[in-house]
Short mmCIF file of C-alpha atoms in Angstrom, two decimals:
data_model
loop_
_atom_site.label_atom_id
_atom_site.label_comp_id
_atom_site.label_asym_id
_atom_site.label_seq_id
_atom_site.Cartn_x
_atom_site.Cartn_y
_atom_site.Cartn_z
CA MET A 1 -28.85 35.48 51.98
CA ARG A 2 -25.60 33.68 52.80
CA VAL A 3 -22.55 34.26 50.61
CA SER A 4 -22.79 30.72 49.28
CA ASP A 5 -26.43 31.33 48.29
CA ASN A 6 -25.45 34.58 46.54
CA ALA A 7 -22.71 32.84 44.61
CA LYS A 8 -25.00 29.97 43.68
CA PHE A 9 -27.73 32.29 42.43
CA ALA A 10 -25.23 34.42 40.48
CA SER A 11 -23.77 31.34 38.87
CA ILE A 12 -27.19 30.07 37.82
CA SER A 13 -28.15 33.47 36.43
CA LYS A 14 -24.88 33.66 34.51
CA ASN A 15 -25.47 30.20 33.06
CA VAL A 16 -28.96 31.17 31.89
CA GLN A 17 -27.67 34.38 30.28
CA LYS A 18 -24.86 32.54 28.51
CA ALA A 19 -27.24 29.82 27.32
CA GLN A 20 -29.60 32.48 25.99
CA SER A 21 -26.74 34.27 24.19
CA ASP A 22 -25.46 30.99 22.70
CA PHE A 23 -28.95 30.08 21.54
CA VAL A 24 -29.49 33.47 19.86
CA SER A 25 -26.08 33.20 18.18
CA ALA A 26 -26.83 29.67 16.98
CA GLN A 27 -30.20 30.84 15.63
CA GLN A 28 -28.56 33.69 13.71
CA LYS A 29 -25.89 31.44 12.20
CA ALA A 30 -28.42 28.79 11.22
CA GLY A 31 -30.75 31.41 9.74
CA SER A 32 -28.12 33.43 7.87
CA GLY A 33 -25.91 30.52 6.90
CA LEU A 34 -22.90 32.52 8.09
CA ARG A 35 -20.35 31.46 10.65
CA VAL A 36 -18.65 34.86 10.51
CA SER A 37 -21.01 37.79 10.01
CA LYS A 38 -18.92 40.36 11.91
CA PRO A 39 -15.23 40.64 12.76
CA SER A 40 -15.73 39.70 16.39
CA ASP A 41 -17.06 36.27 15.35
CA ASP A 42 -13.58 35.31 14.11
CA PRO A 43 -11.13 38.21 13.63
CA VAL A 44 -8.60 36.17 11.64
CA ALA A 45 -11.19 34.68 9.28
CA ALA A 46 -12.87 38.08 8.88
CA ALA A 47 -9.57 39.71 7.87
CA GLN A 48 -8.84 36.95 5.37
CA ALA A 49 -12.37 37.26 3.97
CA ARG A 50 -11.86 41.01 3.44
CA ARG A 51 -8.69 40.32 1.45
CA GLU A 52 -10.51 37.73 -0.65
CA ALA A 53 -13.36 40.19 -1.20
CA SER A 54 -10.83 42.65 -2.67
CA ARG A 55 -9.52 39.93 -4.99
CA LYS A 56 -13.07 39.09 -5.99
CA ALA A 57 -13.82 42.74 -6.81
CA LEU A 58 -10.68 42.95 -8.95
CA GLY A 59 -11.71 39.78 -10.75
CA GLU A 60 -15.20 41.14 -11.40
CA ALA A 61 -13.74 44.39 -12.74
CA GLY A 62 -11.36 42.43 -14.96
CA VAL A 63 -14.18 40.34 -16.40
CA ALA A 64 -16.24 43.48 -17.09
CA ALA A 65 -13.29 45.22 -18.80
CA ALA A 66 -12.57 42.15 -20.91
CA ASP A 67 -16.22 41.84 -21.94
CA THR A 68 -16.30 45.47 -23.04
CA ALA A 69 -13.07 45.06 -24.99
CA THR A 70 -14.36 41.89 -26.64
CA ASP A 71 -17.56 43.64 -27.73
CA GLN A 72 -15.54 46.45 -29.32
CA LEU A 73 -13.10 44.06 -31.00
CA MET A 74 -15.95 41.98 -32.38
CA GLY A 75 -17.48 45.17 -33.76
CA ALA A 76 -14.13 46.03 -35.35
CA ASP A 77 -13.84 42.54 -36.82
CA THR A 78 -17.29 42.77 -38.40
CA ALA A 79 -16.47 46.20 -39.83
CA LEU A 80 -13.16 44.95 -41.23
CA GLY A 81 -14.99 42.12 -42.95
CA ASP A 82 -17.26 44.66 -44.64
CA VAL A 83 -14.28 46.86 -45.53
CA TYR A 84 -12.55 43.92 -47.17
CA GLU A 85 -15.67 43.09 -49.20
CA GLY A 86 -15.98 46.73 -50.25
CA LEU A 87 -12.36 46.91 -51.38
CA THR A 88 -12.72 43.62 -53.21
CA ARG A 89 -15.66 45.04 -55.12
CA ALA A 90 -13.71 48.25 -55.77
CA HIS A 91 -10.86 46.16 -57.19
CA GLU A 92 -13.29 44.38 -59.49
CA LEU A 93 -14.71 47.69 -60.69
CA ALA A 94 -11.23 49.10 -61.26
CA LEU A 95 -10.21 46.04 -63.27
CA ALA A 96 -13.29 46.48 -65.44
CA GLY A 97 -12.67 50.21 -65.80
CA ALA A 98 -9.03 49.64 -66.75
CA THR A 99 -10.10 47.72 -69.86
CA ASP A 100 -9.35 49.82 -72.95
CA SER A 101 -12.52 48.70 -74.67
CA MET A 102 -14.86 50.11 -71.99
CA SER A 103 -16.90 53.13 -73.03
CA LYS A 104 -16.87 56.48 -71.29
CA GLU A 105 -20.51 56.05 -70.27
CA ASN A 106 -19.80 52.70 -68.65
CA ARG A 107 -16.84 54.13 -66.75
CA SER A 108 -19.10 56.91 -65.51
CA ASP A 109 -21.53 54.30 -64.19
CA LEU A 110 -18.66 52.51 -62.45
CA ALA A 111 -17.56 55.80 -60.89
CA GLN A 112 -20.97 56.21 -59.26
CA GLU A 113 -20.76 52.77 -57.66
CA MET A 114 -17.17 53.43 -56.61
CA ARG A 115 -18.26 56.64 -54.85
CA LYS A 116 -20.81 54.64 -52.86
CA ILE A 117 -18.08 52.22 -51.84
CA ARG A 118 -15.85 55.11 -50.77
CA ASP A 119 -18.63 56.62 -48.66
CA GLN A 120 -19.21 53.20 -47.11
CA MET A 121 -15.50 53.02 -46.22
CA VAL A 122 -15.76 56.30 -44.29
CA SER A 123 -18.84 55.02 -42.49
CA LEU A 124 -17.14 51.74 -41.61
CA GLY A 125 -14.06 53.61 -40.43
CA ASN A 126 -16.37 55.41 -37.99
CA THR A 127 -17.94 52.22 -36.65
CA LYS A 128 -19.24 52.54 -33.09
CA VAL A 129 -19.95 49.93 -30.46
CA GLY A 130 -22.05 51.47 -27.73
CA ASP A 131 -20.77 55.03 -27.40
CA LYS A 132 -17.20 54.34 -28.57
CA PHE A 133 -15.60 54.50 -32.01
CA VAL A 134 -13.67 51.25 -32.38
CA PHE A 135 -10.94 52.57 -34.72
CA ALA A 136 -10.28 55.83 -32.83
CA GLY A 137 -7.79 54.60 -30.23
CA TYR A 138 -8.09 56.43 -26.92
CA ARG A 139 -9.99 59.29 -28.57
CA ASP A 140 -12.94 56.96 -28.89
CA GLN A 141 -15.62 59.58 -28.24
CA THR A 142 -14.85 61.33 -31.55
CA ALA A 143 -15.28 59.97 -35.08
CA PRO A 144 -11.77 59.11 -36.34
CA PHE A 145 -12.44 59.82 -40.04
CA GLU A 146 -13.60 63.00 -41.66
CA ALA A 147 -15.72 62.88 -44.81
CA SER A 148 -12.54 63.49 -46.81
CA GLY A 149 -11.06 60.31 -45.40
CA ASN A 150 -8.59 62.23 -43.26
CA PHE A 151 -7.76 60.35 -40.05
CA VAL A 152 -8.19 62.50 -36.93
CA GLY A 153 -8.29 59.72 -34.35
CA ASP A 154 -5.61 58.46 -31.99
CA GLY A 155 -3.07 56.06 -33.45
CA SER A 156 -2.43 54.41 -30.08
CA ILE A 157 -3.55 50.88 -29.28
CA LYS A 158 -5.74 50.57 -26.21
CA GLU A 159 -4.96 47.96 -23.57
CA VAL A 160 -6.99 46.26 -20.87
CA GLN A 161 -5.73 44.67 -17.66
CA PRO A 162 -7.99 41.74 -16.74
CA VAL A 163 -5.77 40.88 -13.74
CA ASN A 164 -2.75 42.44 -12.08
CA GLY A 165 0.36 41.90 -14.16
CA MET A 166 -1.49 40.98 -17.34
CA ARG A 167 -2.05 43.64 -20.00
CA VAL A 168 -3.46 42.79 -23.42
CA GLN A 169 -3.98 44.89 -26.54
CA ALA A 170 -7.63 45.58 -27.27
CA SER A 171 -7.98 47.91 -30.25
CA ILE A 172 -6.64 48.62 -33.71
CA SER A 173 -6.17 52.10 -35.10
CA GLY A 174 -7.98 53.21 -38.20
CA ALA A 175 -4.67 54.64 -39.38
CA SER A 176 -3.17 51.16 -39.67
CA VAL A 177 -6.31 49.81 -41.34
CA PHE A 178 -6.78 52.48 -44.03
CA GLY A 179 -3.25 53.84 -44.48
CA ASN A 180 -3.38 57.27 -42.80
CA GLY A 181 -2.54 59.49 -45.76
CA ASN A 182 0.20 57.35 -47.30
CA SER A 183 0.51 57.08 -51.07
CA ASP A 184 -1.47 53.85 -50.93
CA ASP A 185 -4.02 55.22 -48.44
CA ALA A 186 -7.40 53.57 -49.10
CA PHE A 187 -9.25 56.85 -49.54
CA LYS A 188 -6.58 58.38 -51.77
CA THR A 189 -6.57 55.21 -53.85
CA LEU A 190 -10.36 55.16 -54.21
CA ASP A 191 -10.38 58.88 -55.05
CA ALA A 192 -7.75 58.29 -57.74
CA VAL A 193 -9.73 55.42 -59.25
CA ILE A 194 -12.91 57.53 -59.23
CA ALA A 195 -11.04 60.36 -60.94
CA GLY A 196 -9.75 57.95 -63.57
CA LEU A 197 -13.21 56.57 -64.21
CA GLU A 198 -14.77 60.02 -64.47
CA SER A 199 -12.04 61.28 -66.82
CA ASN A 200 -12.21 58.08 -68.89
CA ASP A 201 -8.50 57.44 -68.23
CA ALA A 202 -7.84 53.69 -68.33
CA GLU A 203 -4.11 54.16 -67.73
CA ALA A 204 -4.72 56.13 -64.54
CA ILE A 205 -7.04 53.40 -63.30
CA ARG A 206 -4.47 50.70 -64.04
CA GLY A 207 -1.95 52.68 -62.02
CA GLN A 208 -4.07 52.18 -58.87
CA LEU A 209 -4.63 48.43 -59.15
CA SER A 210 -1.58 47.53 -57.06
CA ASN A 211 -2.64 50.05 -54.39
CA LEU A 212 -6.09 48.49 -54.24
CA GLN A 213 -4.47 45.09 -53.69
CA THR A 214 -2.24 46.59 -51.01
CA ASN A 215 -5.30 47.90 -49.21
CA GLN A 216 -7.03 44.53 -49.37
CA ASP A 217 -3.93 42.85 -47.95
CA ARG A 218 -3.65 45.45 -45.19
CA VAL A 219 -7.26 44.96 -44.15
CA ALA A 220 -6.87 41.17 -44.18
CA LYS A 221 -3.80 41.51 -41.94
CA SER A 222 -5.66 43.91 -39.64
CA ARG A 223 -8.48 41.43 -39.28
CA SER A 224 -6.01 38.70 -38.37
CA ILE A 225 -4.51 40.99 -35.71
CA VAL A 226 -7.94 41.71 -34.27
CA GLY A 227 -8.68 37.99 -34.14
CA SER A 228 -5.50 37.43 -32.11
CA MET A 229 -6.50 40.29 -29.80
CA ILE A 230 -9.91 38.71 -29.22
CA ASP A 231 -8.21 35.44 -28.25
CA SER A 232 -5.84 37.24 -25.86
CA VAL A 233 -8.64 39.23 -24.23
CA GLU A 234 -10.67 36.06 -23.82
CA LEU A 235 -7.70 34.39 -22.14
CA GLY A 236 -7.40 37.34 -19.77
CA ARG A 237 -11.11 37.18 -19.06
CA ASN A 238 -10.82 33.51 -18.14
CA VAL A 239 -7.99 34.28 -15.72
CA ALA A 240 -10.03 37.08 -14.13
CA ASP A 241 -13.07 34.83 -13.92
CA GLN A 242 -11.02 32.13 -12.21
CA GLN A 243 -9.66 34.68 -9.74
CA GLN A 244 -13.21 35.79 -8.98
CA ALA A 245 -14.38 32.20 -8.56
CA ARG A 246 -11.48 31.27 -6.26
CA ALA A 247 -12.07 34.33 -4.11
CA THR A 248 -15.79 33.53 -3.88
CA THR A 249 -14.99 29.98 -2.77
CA GLN A 250 -12.49 31.22 -0.20
CA ILE A 251 -14.94 33.75 1.22
CA ALA A 252 -17.53 31.01 1.56
CA SER A 253 -15.11 28.65 3.31
CA LEU A 254 -14.05 31.42 5.69
CA THR A 255 -17.46 32.82 6.57
CA GLU A 256 -20.21 30.36 5.75
CA ALA A 257 -21.45 27.84 8.24
CA ASP A 258 -21.89 24.14 7.56
CA ALA A 259 -25.66 23.58 7.39
CA VAL A 260 -25.62 20.25 9.24
CA GLN A 261 -23.25 21.53 11.91
CA SER A 262 -25.33 24.71 12.30
CA ALA A 263 -28.48 22.66 12.84
CA LEU A 264 -26.66 20.48 15.37
CA ASN A 265 -25.27 23.52 17.19
CA LEU A 266 -28.76 25.05 17.33
CA MET A 267 -30.21 21.89 18.85
CA GLN A 268 -27.40 21.75 21.40
CA ALA A 269 -27.82 25.43 22.26
CA LYS A 270 -31.56 24.94 22.67
CA SER A 271 -31.03 21.93 24.93
CA ALA A 272 -28.48 23.85 27.01
CA LEU A 273 -30.87 26.79 27.38
CA GLU A 274 -33.71 24.52 28.40
CA ALA A 275 -31.46 22.83 30.93
CA ALA A 276 -30.30 26.17 32.36
CA ILE A 277 -33.90 27.36 32.66
CA THR A 278 -34.85 24.10 34.38
CA VAL A 279 -32.06 24.55 36.92
CA ALA A 280 -33.06 28.17 37.49
CA SER A 281 -36.68 27.19 38.01
CA GLN A 282 -35.66 24.90 40.85
CA ILE A 283 -34.36 27.77 42.96
CA PRO A 284 -36.69 28.25 45.94
CA GLN A 285 -38.97 31.21 45.36
CA GLY A 286 -37.92 32.92 48.52
CA LEU A 287 -34.23 32.52 47.70
CA ALA A 288 -34.70 33.94 44.21
CA GLN A 289 -36.64 36.93 45.63
CA ARG A 290 -33.96 37.62 48.22
CA GLY A 291 -31.31 37.36 45.45
#
């Protein structure tokens, strides 16, 4: 075979191989919907897509953390509502028991109901959402209140970070809700009222009325704080969700193929392959065999 024939045959073969490769690539892109499925398809776009994927993962983690925090704060809010109702009832009972005309037997009956309220306060102080105690701070795997009402939890306030540079408070300590052993501690106050009722001491009961009011006010304030935390966490969640959405959009724009353009490219690649095969088929049989 002459050199010119060799070159011609090699060129035709190369054209067929390239047309086949282009057709396969066009098929893959049209089938997968991806313009960049591996770094070699577009190194710059692939690198940018990897960075956006990291941002997306951070956004997803931020949304998950915010959702968990919101669930716990909502559980705390519900518990605080029940605590407030319990203390309101306790205040009503104390007012009744502080009346000089009340009999010893009636005060004894009030003491029994007051004890139930006190036990309920301990239970509410140990409220759990999932496997975490919502008033225990970072020691949220352990009940923060003993049966005596003694606080053994962590007084710290937990934080979540929905996105880089944004930290929001996401818990309230049981110590700040119930008083943590102060003179107006909820459990000490309830115990004092119960003692006054059981000993038929109206004066002792009257001495605790202001403390009961203090506890109601403290719980109302705590609930307001939790409400503000819920709003802040929700704001952080929205920012994280937006980050995730933007990253998803960017990844799509960097790696996904336009459906219409992909279909057009596939048709063109198919036509080019058919044309290359047609040209190759026109090579004389003897020349192709010698090649």
